[in-house]
mmCIF file of N, CA, C and O in Angstrom:
data_model
loop_
_atom_site.group_PDB
_atom_site.id
_atom_site.type_symbol
_atom_site.label_atom_id
_atom_site.label_comp_id
_atom_site.label_asym_id
_atom_site.label_seq_id
_atom_site.Cartn_x
_atom_site.Cartn_y
_atom_site.Cartn_z
ATOM 1 N N UNK A 1 -46.958 59.351 -131.981
ATOM 2 C CA UNK A 1 -48.266 58.971 -132.205
ATOM 3 C C UNK A 1 -48.569 59.143 -133.965
ATOM 4 O O UNK A 1 -49.449 58.219 -134.408
ATOM 5 N N UNK A 2 -47.832 59.732 -134.348
ATOM 6 C CA UNK A 2 -47.561 59.914 -136.024
ATOM 7 C C UNK A 2 -47.065 58.735 -136.315
ATOM 8 O O UNK A 2 -47.740 58.426 -137.577
ATOM 9 N N UNK A 3 -46.217 58.246 -135.809
ATOM 10 C CA UNK A 3 -45.697 56.680 -136.865
ATOM 11 C C UNK A 3 -46.940 55.662 -136.502
ATOM 12 O O UNK A 3 -46.869 55.176 -137.177
ATOM 13 N N UNK A 4 -47.677 55.614 -135.060
ATOM 14 C CA UNK A 4 -48.337 54.767 -134.723
ATOM 15 C C UNK A 4 -49.524 54.976 -135.767
ATOM 16 O O UNK A 4 -50.071 53.792 -136.280
ATOM 17 N N UNK A 5 -50.116 56.078 -136.249
ATOM 18 C CA UNK A 5 -51.238 56.239 -136.744
ATOM 19 C C UNK A 5 -51.262 56.700 -138.259
ATOM 20 O O UNK A 5 -52.040 56.323 -139.214
ATOM 21 N N UNK A 6 -50.001 56.362 -138.989
ATOM 22 C CA UNK A 6 -49.348 56.865 -140.371
ATOM 23 C C UNK A 6 -49.796 55.376 -141.289
ATOM 24 O O UNK A 6 -49.823 54.095 -140.594
ATOM 25 N N UNK A 7 -50.619 55.810 -142.251
ATOM 26 C CA UNK A 7 -50.715 54.169 -142.875
ATOM 27 C C UNK A 7 -49.984 54.153 -144.487
ATOM 28 O O UNK A 7 -50.506 53.543 -145.266
ATOM 29 N N UNK A 8 -48.914 54.957 -144.286
ATOM 30 C CA UNK A 8 -48.070 54.564 -145.589
ATOM 31 C C UNK A 8 -47.445 53.499 -145.905
ATOM 32 O O UNK A 8 -47.351 53.027 -146.648
ATOM 33 N N UNK A 9 -47.067 53.073 -144.643
ATOM 34 C CA UNK A 9 -46.416 51.789 -144.670
ATOM 35 C C UNK A 9 -46.881 50.411 -144.129
ATOM 36 O O UNK A 9 -46.540 49.461 -144.609
ATOM 37 N N UNK A 10 -48.283 50.456 -143.419
ATOM 38 C CA UNK A 10 -48.762 49.570 -142.652
ATOM 39 C C UNK A 10 -49.938 50.379 -141.979
ATOM 40 O O UNK A 10 -50.364 51.296 -142.009
ATOM 41 N N UNK A 11 -50.539 49.255 -141.565
ATOM 42 C CA UNK A 11 -51.792 49.860 -141.078
ATOM 43 C C UNK A 11 -51.928 50.433 -139.561
ATOM 44 O O UNK A 11 -50.860 49.947 -139.357
ATOM 45 N N UNK A 12 -52.393 51.435 -139.522
ATOM 46 C CA UNK A 12 -52.336 52.298 -138.150
ATOM 47 C C UNK A 12 -52.886 51.292 -137.339
ATOM 48 O O UNK A 12 -53.398 50.258 -137.147
ATOM 49 N N UNK A 13 -51.933 51.691 -136.292
ATOM 50 C CA UNK A 13 -52.268 51.336 -134.709
ATOM 51 C C UNK A 13 -53.271 52.109 -133.780
ATOM 52 O O UNK A 13 -53.308 52.930 -133.823
ATOM 53 N N UNK A 14 -53.828 51.522 -133.006
ATOM 54 C CA UNK A 14 -54.678 52.048 -131.987
ATOM 55 C C UNK A 14 -53.627 52.775 -131.086
ATOM 56 O O UNK A 14 -52.689 52.287 -130.593
ATOM 57 N N UNK A 15 -54.042 54.079 -130.699
ATOM 58 C CA UNK A 15 -53.296 54.936 -130.159
ATOM 59 C C UNK A 15 -53.845 55.737 -129.164
ATOM 60 O O UNK A 15 -54.780 56.284 -129.653
ATOM 61 N N UNK A 16 -53.300 56.235 -127.977
ATOM 62 C CA UNK A 16 -54.222 56.836 -126.969
ATOM 63 C C UNK A 16 -52.890 58.125 -126.574
ATOM 64 O O UNK A 16 -51.926 57.779 -126.185
ATOM 65 N N UNK A 17 -53.447 59.444 -127.094
ATOM 66 C CA UNK A 17 -52.596 60.481 -126.864
ATOM 67 C C UNK A 17 -53.368 60.952 -125.558
ATOM 68 O O UNK A 17 -54.474 61.902 -125.365
ATOM 69 N N UNK A 18 -52.704 61.479 -124.315
ATOM 70 C CA UNK A 18 -53.190 62.163 -123.625
ATOM 71 C C UNK A 18 -52.067 63.294 -122.871
ATOM 72 O O UNK A 18 -50.891 62.641 -122.454
ATOM 73 N N UNK A 19 -52.430 64.422 -122.778
ATOM 74 C CA UNK A 19 -51.432 65.383 -122.454
ATOM 75 C C UNK A 19 -52.344 66.873 -122.158
ATOM 76 O O UNK A 19 -53.550 66.603 -122.309
ATOM 77 N N UNK A 20 -51.799 67.729 -121.516
ATOM 78 C CA UNK A 20 -52.846 69.168 -121.220
ATOM 79 C C UNK A 20 -53.294 69.679 -122.405
ATOM 80 O O UNK A 20 -53.068 69.517 -123.662
ATOM 81 N N UNK A 21 -53.989 70.622 -121.834
ATOM 82 C CA UNK A 21 -54.515 71.678 -123.386
ATOM 83 C C UNK A 21 -53.668 72.644 -123.957
ATOM 84 O O UNK A 21 -52.734 72.701 -123.416
ATOM 85 N N UNK A 22 -53.793 72.499 -125.117
ATOM 86 C CA UNK A 22 -52.689 73.301 -125.612
ATOM 87 C C UNK A 22 -51.437 72.661 -126.245
ATOM 88 O O UNK A 22 -50.518 73.306 -126.464
ATOM 89 N N UNK A 23 -51.031 71.528 -126.146
ATOM 90 C CA UNK A 23 -50.132 70.556 -126.159
ATOM 91 C C UNK A 23 -49.958 69.704 -127.434
ATOM 92 O O UNK A 23 -48.768 69.065 -127.685
ATOM 93 N N UNK A 24 -51.167 69.844 -128.358
ATOM 94 C CA UNK A 24 -50.897 69.296 -129.445
ATOM 95 C C UNK A 24 -51.582 68.186 -129.802
ATOM 96 O O UNK A 24 -51.064 67.323 -130.539
ATOM 97 N N UNK A 25 -52.203 67.550 -128.842
ATOM 98 C CA UNK A 25 -53.194 66.512 -129.165
ATOM 99 C C UNK A 25 -53.817 66.469 -130.501
ATOM 100 O O UNK A 25 -53.790 65.343 -131.243
ATOM 101 N N UNK A 26 -54.254 67.452 -131.021
ATOM 102 C CA UNK A 26 -55.399 67.151 -132.194
ATOM 103 C C UNK A 26 -54.129 67.229 -133.212
ATOM 104 O O UNK A 26 -54.739 66.168 -134.655
ATOM 105 N N UNK A 27 -52.719 67.508 -133.491
ATOM 106 C CA UNK A 27 -52.193 67.312 -134.342
ATOM 107 C C UNK A 27 -51.985 66.088 -134.404
ATOM 108 O O UNK A 27 -51.214 65.311 -135.562
ATOM 109 N N UNK A 28 -51.953 65.499 -133.151
ATOM 110 C CA UNK A 28 -51.094 64.037 -133.228
ATOM 111 C C UNK A 28 -52.235 63.072 -133.985
ATOM 112 O O UNK A 28 -51.709 61.960 -134.666
ATOM 113 N N UNK A 29 -53.553 63.710 -134.519
ATOM 114 C CA UNK A 29 -54.684 62.945 -135.314
ATOM 115 C C UNK A 29 -54.679 63.374 -136.587
ATOM 116 O O UNK A 29 -54.892 62.898 -137.569
ATOM 117 N N UNK A 30 -54.602 65.009 -136.298
ATOM 118 C CA UNK A 30 -54.844 65.773 -137.816
ATOM 119 C C UNK A 30 -54.034 65.271 -138.931
ATOM 120 O O UNK A 30 -53.878 65.472 -140.011
ATOM 121 N N UNK A 31 -52.594 65.482 -138.138
ATOM 122 C CA UNK A 31 -51.482 65.167 -139.223
ATOM 123 C C UNK A 31 -51.614 63.672 -140.019
ATOM 124 O O UNK A 31 -51.453 63.816 -141.492
ATOM 125 N N UNK A 32 -51.693 62.711 -139.416
ATOM 126 C CA UNK A 32 -51.689 61.589 -140.181
ATOM 127 C C UNK A 32 -52.640 61.278 -140.945
ATOM 128 O O UNK A 32 -52.913 60.436 -142.150
ATOM 129 N N UNK A 33 -54.154 61.762 -140.566
ATOM 130 C CA UNK A 33 -55.167 62.051 -141.234
ATOM 131 C C UNK A 33 -54.915 62.711 -142.974
ATOM 132 O O UNK A 33 -55.107 62.273 -143.776
ATOM 133 N N UNK A 34 -54.133 63.799 -142.952
ATOM 134 C CA UNK A 34 -54.070 64.715 -143.913
ATOM 135 C C UNK A 34 -52.608 64.224 -144.577
ATOM 136 O O UNK A 34 -52.837 63.873 -145.826
ATOM 137 N N UNK A 35 -52.180 63.256 -143.949
ATOM 138 C CA UNK A 35 -50.986 62.360 -144.788
ATOM 139 C C UNK A 35 -51.658 61.247 -145.768
ATOM 140 O O UNK A 35 -51.600 60.974 -146.433
ATOM 141 N N UNK A 36 -52.682 60.882 -144.833
ATOM 142 C CA UNK A 36 -53.510 59.626 -145.676
ATOM 143 C C UNK A 36 -54.535 59.900 -146.814
ATOM 144 O O UNK A 36 -54.038 58.896 -147.743
ATOM 145 N N UNK A 37 -54.678 61.500 -146.535
ATOM 146 C CA UNK A 37 -55.590 62.007 -148.051
ATOM 147 C C UNK A 37 -54.550 62.267 -148.819
ATOM 148 O O UNK A 37 -55.044 62.084 -150.215
ATOM 149 N N UNK A 38 -53.319 62.682 -148.124
ATOM 150 C CA UNK A 38 -52.632 62.790 -149.646
ATOM 151 C C UNK A 38 -51.946 61.721 -150.584
ATOM 152 O O UNK A 38 -51.607 61.822 -151.631
ATOM 153 N N UNK A 39 -51.505 60.939 -149.674
ATOM 154 C CA UNK A 39 -51.214 59.679 -149.960
ATOM 155 C C UNK A 39 -52.166 58.998 -151.057
ATOM 156 O O UNK A 39 -52.086 58.550 -151.987
ATOM 157 N N UNK A 40 -53.584 58.882 -150.555
ATOM 158 C CA UNK A 40 -54.801 58.532 -151.199
ATOM 159 C C UNK A 40 -54.647 59.287 -152.848
ATOM 160 O O UNK A 40 -55.085 58.544 -153.814
ATOM 161 N N UNK A 41 -54.477 60.353 -152.547
ATOM 162 C CA UNK A 41 -54.553 61.468 -153.738
ATOM 163 C C UNK A 41 -53.956 61.156 -154.684
ATOM 164 O O UNK A 41 -54.260 61.054 -156.093
ATOM 165 N N UNK A 42 -52.409 60.707 -154.092
ATOM 166 C CA UNK A 42 -51.314 60.704 -154.997
ATOM 167 C C UNK A 42 -51.470 59.305 -155.615
ATOM 168 O O UNK A 42 -50.787 59.208 -156.945
ATOM 169 N N UNK A 43 -52.244 58.526 -155.134
ATOM 170 C CA UNK A 43 -52.404 56.929 -155.748
ATOM 171 C C UNK A 43 -53.936 57.410 -156.837
ATOM 172 O O UNK A 43 -54.184 56.352 -157.693
ATOM 173 N N UNK A 44 -54.173 58.407 -157.120
ATOM 174 C CA UNK A 44 -55.222 58.440 -157.918
ATOM 175 C C UNK A 44 -56.775 58.561 -157.613
ATOM 176 O O UNK A 44 -57.820 58.323 -158.397
ATOM 177 N N UNK A 45 -56.691 58.252 -156.180
ATOM 178 C CA UNK A 45 -57.969 57.690 -155.415
ATOM 179 C C UNK A 45 -58.851 59.253 -155.145
ATOM 180 O O UNK A 45 -57.877 60.373 -154.689
ATOM 181 N N UNK A 46 -60.343 59.556 -155.744
ATOM 182 C CA UNK A 46 -60.686 60.660 -155.231
ATOM 183 C C UNK A 46 -61.890 60.118 -154.340
ATOM 184 O O UNK A 46 -62.318 59.514 -153.951
ATOM 185 N N UNK A 47 -62.282 61.230 -153.894
ATOM 186 C CA UNK A 47 -63.695 61.179 -152.773
ATOM 187 C C UNK A 47 -63.182 61.485 -151.530
ATOM 188 O O UNK A 47 -62.064 61.599 -151.339
ATOM 189 N N UNK A 48 -64.088 61.428 -150.689
ATOM 190 C CA UNK A 48 -64.011 61.649 -149.392
ATOM 191 C C UNK A 48 -63.062 60.501 -148.861
ATOM 192 O O UNK A 48 -63.047 59.297 -148.950
ATOM 193 N N UNK A 49 -62.165 61.124 -147.800
ATOM 194 C CA UNK A 49 -61.164 59.881 -147.405
ATOM 195 C C UNK A 49 -61.131 60.012 -145.754
ATOM 196 O O UNK A 49 -60.513 59.080 -144.708
ATOM 197 N N UNK A 50 -62.065 61.024 -144.953
ATOM 198 C CA UNK A 50 -62.100 61.322 -143.590
ATOM 199 C C UNK A 50 -62.937 61.892 -143.392
ATOM 200 O O UNK A 50 -63.512 63.117 -143.909
ATOM 201 N N UNK A 51 -63.759 61.742 -142.460
ATOM 202 C CA UNK A 51 -64.847 62.620 -141.568
ATOM 203 C C UNK A 51 -64.511 62.772 -140.502
ATOM 204 O O UNK A 51 -64.172 61.806 -139.305
ATOM 205 N N UNK A 52 -64.076 63.997 -139.707
ATOM 206 C CA UNK A 52 -64.034 64.361 -138.383
ATOM 207 C C UNK A 52 -65.283 64.599 -137.306
ATOM 208 O O UNK A 52 -65.911 65.907 -138.271
ATOM 209 N N UNK A 53 -65.522 64.156 -136.451
ATOM 210 C CA UNK A 53 -66.903 64.908 -135.541
ATOM 211 C C UNK A 53 -66.535 65.375 -134.253
ATOM 212 O O UNK A 53 -65.451 64.771 -133.738
ATOM 213 N N UNK A 54 -66.943 66.450 -134.189
ATOM 214 C CA UNK A 54 -66.373 66.610 -132.618
ATOM 215 C C UNK A 54 -67.528 67.074 -131.849
ATOM 216 O O UNK A 54 -68.815 67.792 -132.577
ATOM 217 N N UNK A 55 -67.534 66.933 -130.550
ATOM 218 C CA UNK A 55 -68.743 66.782 -129.585
ATOM 219 C C UNK A 55 -69.186 68.503 -129.372
ATOM 220 O O UNK A 55 -70.327 68.454 -128.843
ATOM 221 N N UNK A 56 -68.286 69.079 -129.515
ATOM 222 C CA UNK A 56 -68.911 70.427 -129.139
ATOM 223 C C UNK A 56 -68.910 71.680 -130.236
ATOM 224 O O UNK A 56 -67.779 71.676 -130.728
ATOM 225 N N UNK A 57 -69.616 73.014 -130.124
ATOM 226 C CA UNK A 57 -69.354 73.824 -131.157
ATOM 227 C C UNK A 57 -68.030 74.624 -131.026
ATOM 228 O O UNK A 57 -67.665 74.989 -131.951
ATOM 229 N N UNK A 58 -67.870 74.892 -129.746
ATOM 230 C CA UNK A 58 -66.722 75.639 -129.489
ATOM 231 C C UNK A 58 -65.213 75.080 -129.812
ATOM 232 O O UNK A 58 -64.643 75.553 -130.540
ATOM 233 N N UNK A 59 -65.426 73.708 -129.845
ATOM 234 C CA UNK A 59 -64.167 72.635 -130.070
ATOM 235 C C UNK A 59 -64.148 72.821 -131.642
ATOM 236 O O UNK A 59 -62.985 72.588 -132.522
ATOM 237 N N UNK A 60 -65.271 72.654 -132.341
ATOM 238 C CA UNK A 60 -65.077 72.884 -133.849
ATOM 239 C C UNK A 60 -64.829 74.442 -134.530
ATOM 240 O O UNK A 60 -63.878 74.139 -135.584
ATOM 241 N N UNK A 61 -64.928 75.299 -133.820
ATOM 242 C CA UNK A 61 -64.512 76.525 -134.294
ATOM 243 C C UNK A 61 -63.122 76.641 -134.134
ATOM 244 O O UNK A 61 -62.510 77.139 -134.990
ATOM 245 N N UNK A 62 -62.347 76.084 -133.124
ATOM 246 C CA UNK A 62 -60.893 76.179 -132.888
ATOM 247 C C UNK A 62 -60.333 75.286 -134.166
ATOM 248 O O UNK A 62 -59.461 75.565 -134.932
ATOM 249 N N UNK A 63 -60.898 74.047 -134.091
ATOM 250 C CA UNK A 63 -59.980 73.046 -134.942
ATOM 251 C C UNK A 63 -60.462 73.369 -136.469
ATOM 252 O O UNK A 63 -59.614 73.039 -137.103
ATOM 253 N N UNK A 64 -61.482 74.199 -136.760
ATOM 254 C CA UNK A 64 -61.987 74.464 -138.335
ATOM 255 C C UNK A 64 -60.485 75.279 -138.618
ATOM 256 O O UNK A 64 -60.272 75.133 -139.734
ATOM 257 N N UNK A 65 -60.048 76.619 -137.694
ATOM 258 C CA UNK A 65 -59.003 77.418 -137.939
ATOM 259 C C UNK A 65 -57.711 76.677 -138.149
ATOM 260 O O UNK A 65 -56.976 76.626 -139.053
ATOM 261 N N UNK A 66 -57.452 75.601 -137.535
ATOM 262 C CA UNK A 66 -56.566 75.070 -137.431
ATOM 263 C C UNK A 66 -56.281 73.666 -138.990
ATOM 264 O O UNK A 66 -55.221 73.967 -139.371
ATOM 265 N N UNK A 67 -56.999 73.474 -138.939
ATOM 266 C CA UNK A 67 -57.228 72.405 -140.311
ATOM 267 C C UNK A 67 -57.213 73.100 -141.212
ATOM 268 O O UNK A 67 -56.418 73.040 -142.225
ATOM 269 N N UNK A 68 -57.742 74.456 -141.363
ATOM 270 C CA UNK A 68 -57.837 75.168 -142.605
ATOM 271 C C UNK A 68 -55.983 75.697 -142.808
ATOM 272 O O UNK A 68 -55.730 76.042 -143.898
ATOM 273 N N UNK A 69 -55.619 75.628 -141.740
ATOM 274 C CA UNK A 69 -54.006 76.331 -141.754
ATOM 275 C C UNK A 69 -53.230 74.921 -142.140
ATOM 276 O O UNK A 69 -52.410 75.581 -143.124
ATOM 277 N N UNK A 70 -53.546 74.150 -141.917
ATOM 278 C CA UNK A 70 -53.113 72.868 -142.157
ATOM 279 C C UNK A 70 -53.050 72.539 -143.927
ATOM 280 O O UNK A 70 -52.161 72.043 -144.785
ATOM 281 N N UNK A 71 -54.259 73.252 -144.034
ATOM 282 C CA UNK A 71 -54.669 72.466 -145.534
ATOM 283 C C UNK A 71 -53.663 73.640 -146.610
ATOM 284 O O UNK A 71 -53.877 73.338 -147.872
ATOM 285 N N UNK A 72 -53.064 74.858 -145.945
ATOM 286 C CA UNK A 72 -52.515 75.811 -146.840
ATOM 287 C C UNK A 72 -51.240 75.166 -147.361
ATOM 288 O O UNK A 72 -50.515 75.655 -147.713
ATOM 289 N N UNK A 73 -50.754 74.056 -146.892
ATOM 290 C CA UNK A 73 -49.490 73.139 -147.634
ATOM 291 C C UNK A 73 -49.629 73.327 -148.783
ATOM 292 O O UNK A 73 -50.328 72.589 -149.210
ATOM 293 N N UNK A 74 -48.619 73.536 -149.563
ATOM 294 C CA UNK A 74 -48.422 73.625 -151.178
ATOM 295 C C UNK A 74 -48.580 72.310 -151.394
ATOM 296 O O UNK A 74 -48.993 71.986 -152.550
ATOM 297 N N UNK A 75 -47.906 71.441 -150.708
ATOM 298 C CA UNK A 75 -48.148 69.867 -151.140
ATOM 299 C C UNK A 75 -49.845 69.296 -151.062
ATOM 300 O O UNK A 75 -49.825 68.567 -152.020
ATOM 301 N N UNK A 76 -50.152 69.655 -150.008
ATOM 302 C CA UNK A 76 -51.413 69.301 -150.134
ATOM 303 C C UNK A 76 -52.581 69.840 -151.189
ATOM 304 O O UNK A 76 -53.097 69.192 -151.831
ATOM 305 N N UNK A 77 -52.170 71.236 -151.238
ATOM 306 C CA UNK A 77 -53.078 71.913 -152.354
ATOM 307 C C UNK A 77 -52.706 71.216 -153.649
ATOM 308 O O UNK A 77 -53.664 71.284 -154.319
ATOM 309 N N UNK A 78 -51.437 71.313 -153.992
ATOM 310 C CA UNK A 78 -51.181 70.377 -155.150
ATOM 311 C C UNK A 78 -51.859 69.393 -155.510
ATOM 312 O O UNK A 78 -52.093 68.993 -156.690
ATOM 313 N N UNK A 79 -51.685 68.683 -154.365
ATOM 314 C CA UNK A 79 -52.491 67.200 -154.515
ATOM 315 C C UNK A 79 -54.352 67.239 -154.825
ATOM 316 O O UNK A 79 -54.993 66.470 -155.325
ATOM 317 N N UNK A 80 -54.601 68.389 -154.301
ATOM 318 C CA UNK A 80 -55.968 68.606 -154.208
ATOM 319 C C UNK A 80 -56.747 67.996 -153.012
ATOM 320 O O UNK A 80 -57.954 67.990 -152.871
ATOM 321 N N UNK A 81 -56.013 67.960 -151.902
ATOM 322 C CA UNK A 81 -56.753 67.797 -150.615
ATOM 323 C C UNK A 81 -57.299 69.103 -150.114
ATOM 324 O O UNK A 81 -56.573 70.055 -150.136
ATOM 325 N N UNK A 82 -58.651 68.921 -149.710
ATOM 326 C CA UNK A 82 -59.578 69.961 -149.228
ATOM 327 C C UNK A 82 -60.129 69.637 -148.102
ATOM 328 O O UNK A 82 -59.969 68.622 -147.619
ATOM 329 N N UNK A 83 -60.454 70.960 -147.780
ATOM 330 C CA UNK A 83 -61.633 70.636 -146.525
ATOM 331 C C UNK A 83 -62.975 70.506 -146.387
ATOM 332 O O UNK A 83 -63.872 70.891 -145.813
ATOM 333 N N UNK A 84 -63.484 70.383 -147.892
ATOM 334 C CA UNK A 84 -64.775 70.666 -148.278
ATOM 335 C C UNK A 84 -65.738 69.225 -147.837
ATOM 336 O O UNK A 84 -64.963 68.189 -148.353
#
């Protein structure tokens, strides 16, 4: 999924990820989003690069913690990629 969704070398491709609960589906889209944000910042682009919408509050709470943990990556922090 990461290769298909990456925007580093080509346009992302439509991708369907199905698997059980707790198996990493969220990372299948979060990692490519953060990679896109990092690449854009490295090219000097500022501003909002992604907007993530969730249908349920319970899912938002869980995902918020996971995204915050991913944003602690030193490379993302140094580039100024934030969850603001």
